[in-house]
mmCIF file of C-alpha atoms in Angstrom:
data_model
loop_
_atom_site.group_PDB
_atom_site.id
_atom_site.type_symbol
_atom_site.label_atom_id
_atom_site.label_comp_id
_atom_site.label_asym_id
_atom_site.label_seq_id
_atom_site.Cartn_x
_atom_site.Cartn_y
_atom_site.Cartn_z
ATOM 1 C CA UNK A 25 0.000 0.000 0.000
ATOM 2 C CA UNK A 26 1.260 3.488 -0.885
ATOM 3 C CA UNK A 27 1.464 6.158 1.792
ATOM 4 C CA UNK A 28 -1.504 8.503 1.361
ATOM 5 C CA UNK A 29 0.564 11.375 2.762
ATOM 6 C CA UNK A 30 3.874 11.329 0.881
ATOM 7 C CA UNK A 31 3.156 8.750 -1.852
ATOM 8 C CA UNK A 32 5.980 6.428 -0.812
ATOM 9 C CA UNK A 33 5.492 2.824 -1.983
ATOM 10 C CA UNK A 34 6.920 1.106 1.074
ATOM 11 C CA UNK A 35 4.461 0.865 3.934
ATOM 12 C CA UNK A 36 4.250 -2.056 6.340
ATOM 13 C CA UNK A 37 1.199 -3.413 8.147
ATOM 14 C CA UNK A 38 2.021 -3.563 11.836
ATOM 15 C CA UNK A 39 -1.410 -4.050 13.421
ATOM 16 C CA UNK A 40 -4.640 -5.810 12.462
ATOM 17 C CA UNK A 41 -7.588 -5.294 14.817
ATOM 18 C CA UNK A 42 -10.031 -7.405 12.832
ATOM 19 C CA UNK A 43 -13.478 -6.289 11.712
ATOM 20 C CA UNK A 44 -14.731 -3.161 13.461
ATOM 21 C CA UNK A 45 -17.962 -1.117 13.359
ATOM 22 C CA UNK A 46 -18.025 2.674 13.060
ATOM 23 C CA UNK A 47 -16.860 3.745 16.499
ATOM 24 C CA UNK A 48 -18.945 6.899 16.883
ATOM 25 C CA UNK A 49 -22.220 5.460 15.595
ATOM 26 C CA UNK A 50 -24.138 4.308 18.666
ATOM 27 C CA UNK A 51 -27.014 2.076 17.562
ATOM 28 C CA UNK A 52 -30.443 1.626 19.039
ATOM 29 C CA UNK A 53 -31.662 -1.934 19.450
ATOM 30 C CA UNK A 54 -33.620 -1.653 16.203
ATOM 31 C CA UNK A 55 -30.409 -0.824 14.332
ATOM 32 C CA UNK A 56 -28.340 -3.809 15.459
ATOM 33 C CA UNK A 57 -28.923 -5.853 12.308
ATOM 34 C CA UNK A 58 -27.940 -2.937 10.058
ATOM 35 C CA UNK A 59 -24.500 -2.353 11.555
ATOM 36 C CA UNK A 60 -21.619 -2.679 9.125
ATOM 37 C CA UNK A 61 -18.116 -3.864 9.956
ATOM 38 C CA UNK A 62 -14.874 -2.943 8.179
ATOM 39 C CA UNK A 63 -11.270 -4.203 8.382
ATOM 40 C CA UNK A 64 -9.127 -2.180 10.798
ATOM 41 C CA UNK A 65 -5.581 -2.606 9.495
ATOM 42 C CA UNK A 66 -2.841 -0.127 10.419
ATOM 43 C CA UNK A 67 0.175 0.705 8.214
ATOM 44 C CA UNK A 68 3.465 2.563 8.753
ATOM 45 C CA UNK A 69 5.346 4.569 6.109
ATOM 46 C CA UNK A 70 9.087 3.931 6.228
ATOM 47 C CA UNK A 71 9.813 7.307 4.596
ATOM 48 C CA UNK A 72 7.752 9.984 6.376
ATOM 49 C CA UNK A 73 6.810 8.007 9.528
ATOM 50 C CA UNK A 74 3.120 8.418 8.788
ATOM 51 C CA UNK A 75 0.673 5.884 10.228
ATOM 52 C CA UNK A 76 -2.562 5.279 8.323
ATOM 53 C CA UNK A 77 -5.506 2.908 8.096
ATOM 54 C CA UNK A 78 -5.937 0.555 5.181
ATOM 55 C CA UNK A 79 -9.700 1.157 4.950
ATOM 56 C CA UNK A 80 -11.237 4.601 4.479
ATOM 57 C CA UNK A 81 -14.928 5.187 5.168
ATOM 58 C CA UNK A 82 -16.346 8.379 3.633
ATOM 59 C CA UNK A 83 -16.221 11.417 5.897
ATOM 60 C CA UNK A 84 -19.791 12.418 4.993
ATOM 61 C CA UNK A 85 -21.066 9.127 6.334
ATOM 62 C CA UNK A 86 -18.935 9.461 9.428
ATOM 63 C CA UNK A 87 -19.599 13.030 10.524
ATOM 64 C CA UNK A 88 -22.865 14.481 9.240
ATOM 65 C CA UNK A 89 -24.689 12.783 12.116
ATOM 66 C CA UNK A 90 -22.346 12.621 15.089
ATOM 67 C CA UNK A 91 -22.587 11.742 18.771
ATOM 68 C CA UNK A 92 -19.451 13.261 20.273
ATOM 69 C CA UNK A 93 -19.935 16.391 22.404
ATOM 70 C CA UNK A 94 -16.701 17.981 23.634
ATOM 71 C CA UNK A 95 -18.205 20.141 26.359
ATOM 72 C CA UNK A 96 -19.501 17.267 28.503
ATOM 73 C CA UNK A 97 -15.853 16.564 29.350
ATOM 74 C CA UNK A 98 -14.610 18.824 32.153
ATOM 75 C CA UNK A 99 -10.958 18.144 31.311
ATOM 76 C CA UNK A 100 -11.416 19.240 27.706
ATOM 77 C CA UNK A 101 -13.328 22.336 28.814
ATOM 78 C CA UNK A 102 -10.342 23.364 30.945
ATOM 79 C CA UNK A 103 -7.943 22.687 28.067
ATOM 80 C CA UNK A 104 -9.837 24.933 25.656
ATOM 81 C CA UNK A 105 -10.277 27.640 28.252
ATOM 82 C CA UNK A 106 -6.486 27.710 28.526
ATOM 83 C CA UNK A 107 -6.100 27.760 24.742
ATOM 84 C CA UNK A 108 -8.534 30.690 24.560
ATOM 85 C CA UNK A 109 -6.323 32.606 27.009
ATOM 86 C CA UNK A 110 -3.360 32.089 24.673
ATOM 87 C CA UNK A 111 -5.427 33.472 21.785
ATOM 88 C CA UNK A 112 -6.898 36.401 23.722
ATOM 89 C CA UNK A 113 -5.019 39.009 21.641
ATOM 90 C CA UNK A 114 -6.116 37.541 18.300
ATOM 91 C CA UNK A 115 -8.131 39.669 15.908
ATOM 92 C CA UNK A 116 -10.196 36.897 14.306
ATOM 93 C CA UNK A 117 -10.175 33.139 14.948
ATOM 94 C CA UNK A 118 -11.675 30.375 12.798
ATOM 95 C CA UNK A 119 -12.119 27.074 14.644
ATOM 96 C CA UNK A 120 -12.422 24.135 12.220
ATOM 97 C CA UNK A 121 -14.200 21.144 13.725
ATOM 98 C CA UNK A 122 -15.621 23.395 16.438
ATOM 99 C CA UNK A 123 -18.043 20.743 17.748
ATOM 100 C CA UNK A 124 -20.484 22.250 20.273
ATOM 101 C CA UNK A 125 -18.484 25.462 20.659
ATOM 102 C CA UNK A 126 -16.012 24.343 23.316
ATOM 103 C CA UNK A 127 -13.381 26.866 22.135
ATOM 104 C CA UNK A 128 -15.803 29.461 20.743
ATOM 105 C CA UNK A 129 -17.412 29.869 24.169
ATOM 106 C CA UNK A 130 -14.310 31.079 26.078
ATOM 107 C CA UNK A 131 -13.159 33.116 23.061
ATOM 108 C CA UNK A 132 -16.500 34.926 23.033
ATOM 109 C CA UNK A 133 -16.222 35.527 26.780
ATOM 110 C CA UNK A 134 -12.769 37.057 26.204
ATOM 111 C CA UNK A 135 -14.136 39.376 23.514
ATOM 112 C CA UNK A 136 -12.341 37.642 20.629
ATOM 113 C CA UNK A 137 -14.170 37.592 17.288
ATOM 114 C CA UNK A 138 -14.496 33.924 16.300
ATOM 115 C CA UNK A 139 -16.592 31.564 14.188
ATOM 116 C CA UNK A 140 -16.734 27.790 14.034
ATOM 117 C CA UNK A 141 -16.916 25.316 11.166
ATOM 118 C CA UNK A 142 -18.594 22.019 12.065
ATOM 119 C CA UNK A 143 -19.961 19.408 9.590
ATOM 120 C CA UNK A 144 -22.273 17.598 12.009
ATOM 121 C CA UNK A 145 -25.799 18.949 11.649
ATOM 122 C CA UNK A 146 -26.931 17.986 15.146
ATOM 123 C CA UNK A 147 -23.795 19.246 16.915
ATOM 124 C CA UNK A 148 -23.499 22.562 15.039
ATOM 125 C CA UNK A 149 -27.133 23.289 15.917
ATOM 126 C CA UNK A 150 -26.275 23.003 19.618
ATOM 127 C CA UNK A 151 -23.568 25.667 19.209
ATOM 128 C CA UNK A 152 -25.707 27.985 17.103
ATOM 129 C CA UNK A 153 -28.622 27.706 19.531
ATOM 130 C CA UNK A 154 -26.229 28.989 22.199
ATOM 131 C CA UNK A 155 -25.291 31.986 20.067
ATOM 132 C CA UNK A 156 -21.865 30.619 19.051
ATOM 133 C CA UNK A 157 -21.741 31.323 15.319
ATOM 134 C CA UNK A 158 -21.013 28.064 13.552
ATOM 135 C CA UNK A 159 -21.092 27.247 9.839
ATOM 136 C CA UNK A 160 -22.449 23.752 9.256
ATOM 137 C CA UNK A 161 -20.075 22.473 6.604
ATOM 138 C CA UNK A 162 -16.954 20.508 5.889
ATOM 139 C CA UNK A 163 -13.968 22.814 5.483
ATOM 140 C CA UNK A 164 -12.678 23.028 1.910
ATOM 141 C CA UNK A 165 -11.591 25.625 -0.675
ATOM 142 C CA UNK A 166 -15.163 26.708 -1.350
ATOM 143 C CA UNK A 167 -15.951 27.205 2.322
ATOM 144 C CA UNK A 168 -12.642 29.060 2.828
ATOM 145 C CA UNK A 169 -13.603 31.513 0.068
ATOM 146 C CA UNK A 170 -17.038 31.996 1.653
ATOM 147 C CA UNK A 171 -15.517 32.722 5.082
ATOM 148 C CA UNK A 172 -13.085 35.251 3.598
ATOM 149 C CA UNK A 173 -15.881 36.976 1.657
ATOM 150 C CA UNK A 174 -18.174 37.258 4.688
ATOM 151 C CA UNK A 175 -15.716 37.714 7.560
ATOM 152 C CA UNK A 176 -12.249 38.480 6.177
ATOM 153 C CA UNK A 177 -8.975 36.632 6.730
ATOM 154 C CA UNK A 178 -8.297 35.218 10.226
ATOM 155 C CA UNK A 179 -4.955 35.660 11.932
ATOM 156 C CA UNK A 180 -5.538 32.319 13.711
ATOM 157 C CA UNK A 181 -7.026 29.089 12.371
ATOM 158 C CA UNK A 182 -7.446 26.230 14.849
ATOM 159 C CA UNK A 183 -8.122 22.567 14.065
ATOM 160 C CA UNK A 184 -8.270 20.425 17.211
ATOM 161 C CA UNK A 185 -8.617 16.657 16.814
ATOM 162 C CA UNK A 186 -9.588 17.192 13.176
ATOM 163 C CA UNK A 187 -6.446 16.445 11.202
ATOM 164 C CA UNK A 188 -6.513 12.723 11.932
ATOM 165 C CA UNK A 189 -9.955 12.451 10.332
ATOM 166 C CA UNK A 190 -9.142 13.988 6.942
ATOM 167 C CA UNK A 191 -9.322 11.967 3.741
ATOM 168 C CA UNK A 192 -7.142 14.470 1.876
ATOM 169 C CA UNK A 193 -4.971 16.520 4.255
ATOM 170 C CA UNK A 194 -3.137 18.120 1.326
ATOM 171 C CA UNK A 195 -6.295 19.783 -0.028
ATOM 172 C CA UNK A 196 -7.216 20.812 3.501
ATOM 173 C CA UNK A 197 -3.867 22.578 3.971
ATOM 174 C CA UNK A 198 -4.336 24.335 0.620
ATOM 175 C CA UNK A 199 -7.687 25.699 1.820
ATOM 176 C CA UNK A 200 -6.235 26.780 5.173
ATOM 177 C CA UNK A 201 -3.348 28.557 3.477
ATOM 178 C CA UNK A 202 -5.722 30.391 1.117
ATOM 179 C CA UNK A 203 -7.818 31.664 4.029
ATOM 180 C CA UNK A 204 -5.111 32.460 6.587
ATOM 181 C CA UNK A 205 -3.711 36.000 6.766
ATOM 182 C CA UNK A 206 -0.169 36.432 5.426
ATOM 183 C CA UNK A 207 1.550 36.239 8.810
ATOM 184 C CA UNK A 208 -1.206 34.204 10.496
ATOM 185 C CA UNK A 209 -0.780 31.037 12.522
ATOM 186 C CA UNK A 210 -2.382 27.645 11.942
ATOM 187 C CA UNK A 211 -2.686 25.696 15.207
ATOM 188 C CA UNK A 212 -3.487 22.008 15.039
ATOM 189 C CA UNK A 213 -3.910 19.499 17.843
ATOM 190 C CA UNK A 214 -3.412 15.886 16.853
ATOM 191 C CA UNK A 215 -3.349 12.599 18.722
ATOM 192 C CA UNK A 216 0.337 11.672 18.759
ATOM 193 C CA UNK A 217 1.452 8.328 17.372
ATOM 194 C CA UNK A 218 4.583 8.419 19.542
ATOM 195 C CA UNK A 219 2.483 8.470 22.681
ATOM 196 C CA UNK A 220 0.098 5.800 21.366
ATOM 197 C CA UNK A 221 3.031 3.457 20.819
ATOM 198 C CA UNK A 222 4.835 4.274 24.068
ATOM 199 C CA UNK A 223 1.760 3.635 26.235
ATOM 200 C CA UNK A 224 0.260 0.856 24.054
ATOM 201 C CA UNK A 225 -2.975 2.786 23.451
ATOM 202 C CA UNK A 226 -4.122 0.551 20.586
ATOM 203 C CA UNK A 227 -7.713 1.584 21.322
ATOM 204 C CA UNK A 228 -6.891 4.966 19.730
ATOM 205 C CA UNK A 229 -7.105 3.248 16.345
ATOM 206 C CA UNK A 230 -10.611 3.302 14.928
ATOM 207 C CA UNK A 231 -12.265 4.020 11.593
ATOM 208 C CA UNK A 232 -13.041 7.691 12.287
ATOM 209 C CA UNK A 233 -9.335 8.470 12.149
ATOM 210 C CA UNK A 234 -7.410 7.770 8.958
ATOM 211 C CA UNK A 235 -4.018 9.204 9.940
ATOM 212 C CA UNK A 236 -1.977 9.041 13.137
ATOM 213 C CA UNK A 237 0.710 11.676 12.908
ATOM 214 C CA UNK A 238 4.287 12.015 13.966
ATOM 215 C CA UNK A 239 5.941 15.421 13.861
ATOM 216 C CA UNK A 240 8.061 14.016 11.036
ATOM 217 C CA UNK A 241 5.032 13.205 8.892
ATOM 218 C CA UNK A 242 3.494 16.614 9.589
ATOM 219 C CA UNK A 243 6.777 18.241 8.593
ATOM 220 C CA UNK A 244 6.684 16.373 5.256
ATOM 221 C CA UNK A 245 3.117 17.540 4.679
ATOM 222 C CA UNK A 246 3.601 21.224 5.451
ATOM 223 C CA UNK A 247 6.941 21.450 3.677
ATOM 224 C CA UNK A 248 5.160 20.404 0.477
ATOM 225 C CA UNK A 249 2.898 23.455 0.892
ATOM 226 C CA UNK A 250 5.696 25.951 1.554
ATOM 227 C CA UNK A 251 4.762 26.100 5.229
ATOM 228 C CA UNK A 252 6.873 25.291 8.256
ATOM 229 C CA UNK A 253 6.298 24.026 11.787
ATOM 230 C CA UNK A 254 7.513 26.758 14.130
ATOM 231 C CA UNK A 255 6.560 25.240 17.473
ATOM 232 C CA UNK A 256 5.236 22.083 19.111
ATOM 233 C CA UNK A 257 4.002 21.283 22.617
ATOM 234 C CA UNK A 258 2.905 18.052 24.257
ATOM 235 C CA UNK A 259 -0.658 18.382 25.576
ATOM 236 C CA UNK A 260 -2.846 16.038 27.615
ATOM 237 C CA UNK A 261 -6.135 15.574 25.664
ATOM 238 C CA UNK A 262 -6.954 12.281 23.958
ATOM 239 C CA UNK A 263 -4.312 10.246 25.717
ATOM 240 C CA UNK A 264 -1.455 12.583 24.803
ATOM 241 C CA UNK A 265 -1.452 14.880 21.772
ATOM 242 C CA UNK A 266 0.705 17.438 20.008
ATOM 243 C CA UNK A 267 -0.214 21.103 19.658
ATOM 244 C CA UNK A 268 1.584 22.198 16.495
ATOM 245 C CA UNK A 269 1.925 25.787 15.268
ATOM 246 C CA UNK A 270 2.477 26.317 11.534
ATOM 247 C CA UNK A 271 3.226 29.434 9.486
ATOM 248 C CA UNK A 272 4.151 30.318 5.934
ATOM 249 C CA UNK A 273 7.814 30.058 5.030
ATOM 250 C CA UNK A 274 9.655 33.315 4.425
ATOM 251 C CA UNK A 275 8.445 35.138 7.528
ATOM 252 C CA UNK A 276 11.779 34.860 9.273
ATOM 253 C CA UNK A 277 10.423 32.582 12.007
ATOM 254 C CA UNK A 278 12.733 29.698 12.903
ATOM 255 C CA UNK A 279 11.511 26.390 14.374
ATOM 256 C CA UNK A 280 11.728 26.288 18.159
ATOM 257 C CA UNK A 281 14.084 23.997 20.055
ATOM 258 C CA UNK A 282 11.051 21.815 20.839
ATOM 259 C CA UNK A 283 10.589 21.095 17.130
ATOM 260 C CA UNK A 284 14.236 20.187 16.563
ATOM 261 C CA UNK A 285 14.372 17.958 19.636
ATOM 262 C CA UNK A 286 11.222 15.994 18.808
ATOM 263 C CA UNK A 287 12.247 15.410 15.189
ATOM 264 C CA UNK A 288 15.572 14.016 16.415
ATOM 265 C CA UNK A 289 13.806 11.799 18.951
ATOM 266 C CA UNK A 290 11.445 10.374 16.328
ATOM 267 C CA UNK A 291 14.354 9.456 14.077
ATOM 268 C CA UNK A 292 15.450 6.991 16.754
ATOM 269 C CA UNK A 293 12.122 5.880 18.228
ATOM 270 C CA UNK A 294 9.709 5.539 15.296
ATOM 271 C CA UNK A 295 10.981 2.507 13.405
ATOM 272 C CA UNK A 296 9.397 -0.549 11.831
ATOM 273 C CA UNK A 297 11.024 -2.719 14.521
ATOM 274 C CA UNK A 298 9.407 -0.690 17.318
ATOM 275 C CA UNK A 299 6.004 -0.971 15.673
ATOM 276 C CA UNK A 300 6.269 -4.733 15.295
ATOM 277 C CA UNK A 301 7.011 -4.994 19.027
ATOM 278 C CA UNK A 302 3.852 -2.978 19.637
ATOM 279 C CA UNK A 303 1.701 -5.667 17.987
ATOM 280 C CA UNK A 304 2.691 -8.267 20.569
ATOM 281 C CA UNK A 305 2.071 -5.840 23.412
ATOM 282 C CA UNK A 306 -1.453 -5.164 22.131
ATOM 283 C CA UNK A 307 -2.430 -8.831 22.164
ATOM 284 C CA UNK A 308 -1.012 -9.251 25.662
ATOM 285 C CA UNK A 309 -2.958 -6.243 26.958
ATOM 286 C CA UNK A 310 -6.339 -7.232 25.517
ATOM 287 C CA UNK A 311 -5.907 -10.814 26.802
ATOM 288 C CA UNK A 312 -5.122 -9.461 30.266
ATOM 289 C CA UNK A 313 -8.216 -7.253 30.252
ATOM 290 C CA UNK A 314 -10.524 -10.051 29.194
ATOM 291 C CA UNK A 315 -8.992 -12.373 31.792
ATOM 292 C CA UNK A 316 -9.542 -9.769 34.528
ATOM 293 C CA UNK A 317 -13.179 -9.250 33.543
ATOM 294 C CA UNK A 318 -13.759 -13.022 33.381
ATOM 295 C CA UNK A 319 -12.397 -13.424 36.913
ATOM 296 C CA UNK A 320 -14.759 -10.694 38.144
ATOM 297 C CA UNK A 321 -17.642 -12.592 36.574
ATOM 298 C CA UNK A 322 -16.560 -15.872 38.163
ATOM 299 C CA UNK A 323 -16.464 -14.081 41.527
ATOM 300 C CA UNK A 324 -19.999 -12.758 40.886
ATOM 301 C CA UNK A 325 -18.847 -9.151 41.023
ATOM 302 C CA UNK A 326 -21.065 -6.658 39.211
ATOM 303 C CA UNK A 327 -19.117 -4.715 36.587
ATOM 304 C CA UNK A 328 -20.093 -1.508 34.762
ATOM 305 C CA UNK A 329 -18.181 1.051 32.707
ATOM 306 C CA UNK A 330 -17.848 4.818 32.814
ATOM 307 C CA UNK A 331 -17.586 6.566 29.477
ATOM 308 C CA UNK A 332 -18.512 5.505 25.960
ATOM 309 C CA UNK A 333 -15.776 7.188 23.907
ATOM 310 C CA UNK A 334 -14.928 5.795 20.495
ATOM 311 C CA UNK A 335 -12.122 3.683 21.958
ATOM 312 C CA UNK A 336 -14.752 1.490 23.659
ATOM 313 C CA UNK A 337 -15.582 0.150 20.216
ATOM 314 C CA UNK A 338 -11.993 -0.910 19.483
ATOM 315 C CA UNK A 339 -11.379 -2.408 22.914
ATOM 316 C CA UNK A 340 -14.630 -4.332 23.170
ATOM 317 C CA UNK A 341 -14.837 -5.575 19.586
ATOM 318 C CA UNK A 342 -11.209 -6.712 19.461
ATOM 319 C CA UNK A 343 -11.511 -8.278 22.922
ATOM 320 C CA UNK A 344 -15.012 -9.724 22.368
ATOM 321 C CA UNK A 345 -16.253 -7.894 25.469
ATOM 322 C CA UNK A 346 -20.009 -7.423 25.694
ATOM 323 C CA UNK A 347 -22.781 -7.063 28.275
ATOM 324 C CA UNK A 348 -22.080 -10.490 29.763
ATOM 325 C CA UNK A 349 -18.842 -8.994 31.156
ATOM 326 C CA UNK A 350 -19.796 -5.299 31.467
ATOM 327 C CA UNK A 351 -23.486 -4.824 32.255
ATOM 328 C CA UNK A 352 -23.695 -1.170 31.166
ATOM 329 C CA UNK A 353 -21.577 1.924 30.738
ATOM 330 C CA UNK A 354 -22.369 5.446 31.924
ATOM 331 C CA UNK A 355 -21.889 8.408 29.602
ATOM 332 C CA UNK A 356 -22.577 12.067 30.317
ATOM 333 C CA UNK A 357 -23.500 12.900 26.717
ATOM 334 C CA UNK A 358 -27.290 12.870 26.200
ATOM 335 C CA UNK A 359 -26.676 12.002 22.530
ATOM 336 C CA UNK A 360 -25.294 8.591 23.529
ATOM 337 C CA UNK A 361 -27.607 7.729 26.398
ATOM 338 C CA UNK A 362 -30.248 5.041 25.809
ATOM 339 C CA UNK A 363 -28.221 3.652 22.922
ATOM 340 C CA UNK A 364 -25.594 0.886 22.791
ATOM 341 C CA UNK A 365 -21.872 0.576 22.186
ATOM 342 C CA UNK A 366 -21.079 -0.246 18.540
ATOM 343 C CA UNK A 367 -20.778 -3.909 17.706
ATOM 344 C CA UNK A 368 -20.847 -5.418 21.191
ATOM 345 C CA UNK A 369 -24.035 -3.618 22.334
ATOM 346 C CA UNK A 370 -23.315 -2.700 25.933
ATOM 347 C CA UNK A 371 -26.184 -0.417 27.113
ATOM 348 C CA UNK A 372 -25.223 3.269 27.528
ATOM 349 C CA UNK A 373 -26.994 4.946 30.422
ATOM 350 C CA UNK A 374 -27.002 8.271 32.320
ATOM 351 C CA UNK A 375 -25.113 8.592 35.595
ATOM 352 C CA UNK A 376 -28.353 8.316 37.627
ATOM 353 C CA UNK A 377 -28.423 4.636 36.641
ATOM 354 C CA UNK A 378 -25.547 4.001 39.074
ATOM 355 C CA UNK A 379 -27.786 4.804 42.035
ATOM 356 C CA UNK A 380 -30.274 2.050 41.282
ATOM 357 C CA UNK A 381 -27.841 -0.468 39.734
ATOM 358 C CA UNK A 382 -24.743 0.004 41.854
ATOM 359 C CA UNK A 383 -21.851 -2.126 40.508
ATOM 360 C CA UNK A 384 -18.887 -3.446 42.459
ATOM 361 C CA UNK A 385 -16.361 -2.436 39.778
ATOM 362 C CA UNK A 386 -16.322 0.502 37.334
ATOM 363 C CA UNK A 387 -14.190 0.140 34.204
ATOM 364 C CA UNK A 388 -12.976 3.665 33.449
ATOM 365 C CA UNK A 389 -12.961 3.798 29.646
ATOM 366 C CA UNK A 390 -12.368 7.573 29.615
ATOM 367 C CA UNK A 391 -9.309 6.949 31.767
ATOM 368 C CA UNK A 392 -7.409 10.194 31.121
ATOM 369 C CA UNK A 393 -10.267 11.939 32.938
ATOM 370 C CA UNK A 394 -10.229 9.484 35.822
ATOM 371 C CA UNK A 395 -9.915 12.198 38.482
ATOM 372 C CA UNK A 396 -13.083 13.887 37.215
ATOM 373 C CA UNK A 397 -14.923 10.561 37.030
ATOM 374 C CA UNK A 398 -13.877 9.604 40.546
ATOM 375 C CA UNK A 399 -15.260 12.921 41.822
ATOM 376 C CA UNK A 400 -18.536 12.374 39.954
ATOM 377 C CA UNK A 401 -18.896 8.949 41.566
ATOM 378 C CA UNK A 402 -17.767 10.105 45.047
ATOM 379 C CA UNK A 403 -14.711 7.848 44.890
ATOM 380 C CA UNK A 404 -16.782 5.079 46.416
ATOM 381 C CA UNK A 405 -16.107 2.238 43.962
ATOM 382 C CA UNK A 406 -13.335 -0.070 42.936
ATOM 383 C CA UNK A 407 -12.118 1.247 39.587
ATOM 384 C CA UNK A 408 -10.417 -0.646 36.757
ATOM 385 C CA UNK A 409 -8.233 1.229 34.269
ATOM 386 C CA UNK A 410 -8.546 -0.991 31.178
ATOM 387 C CA UNK A 411 -5.299 -0.685 29.181
ATOM 388 C CA UNK A 412 -3.265 -2.106 30.808
ATOM 389 C CA UNK A 413 -5.770 -3.489 33.329
ATOM 390 C CA UNK A 414 -5.024 -1.964 36.704
ATOM 391 C CA UNK A 415 -7.432 -1.776 39.627
ATOM 392 C CA UNK A 416 -7.412 1.356 41.800
ATOM 393 C CA UNK A 417 -9.624 2.520 44.631
#
């Protein structure tokens, strides 16, 4: 398979997670028979260190009706409040993939002129109903021209947890560059493949996301568009991400020491050998989780989950984990409640369900927000972090 990012012919498959459903499509019981499953194979480019899926499902199908709401997550709210503070002196911000307005809200409170671009009809309506101006559309050259005509050129364009979803990142960058002011900054936040590999977060692979970036692969991409990465920071959301700042070449801005250091680190750490080792670690981790859950069942302990993020689909379908092992999972998003996890059909319920169906163990699927979840549940349970399985109280 050729690399979709740099065109190189030599990619290697390093992970195969079997047949998977669409991770952010939460079915009702009536929709079980209509669920479709697709191969989830993961490839690595030996040239640009890009990681990509072998199967691409159309973005229109994936995102026009969507169930992920950013603002129900207290940790993400804090992250975007902090990002808004960094952008407080901006003249005009365009947030691509703005979801329910999680960044637009604090920008508006700070007096910064900002608009969002969000393709999901149901989610963009939530933002617009709150008075957070959001264009319901995918971002492309046509939409960029419309934004410039109506609002002018932004000095900041933000795309948080968007880049991994793109079918054609090259066309996307073209559209961003056409819209961005001459000396403007493009800030992207992407789930980082280096962190996924280091912490064995195989559940981060699912069909919503086509690409899993290294700084090296992003450098290849932007260099082809006469743009350069001027800074990078490690950030906490989504299991460990990169916040990358990009500008046009020729502005006299040199890459920061952070950029140079991370590129050098990736040269040593992101290799085909390392990725092949990862495959064995994945199988060991999912076997350990299933074994732990089976022992709970044998001991007649009642087990529930907390959170129904997309990674639940990868974990439970690859591990064959359904309601016989996890009776239900709580999620704070009303769009997911009273539906089921994709493929394995664990019921998704509101938090109030815990009061009447109190489990002995809670599997914390949204584990990076464990502190918030423990507070919501009064810290009164035994908690299992799933990957790797580790019980905490």
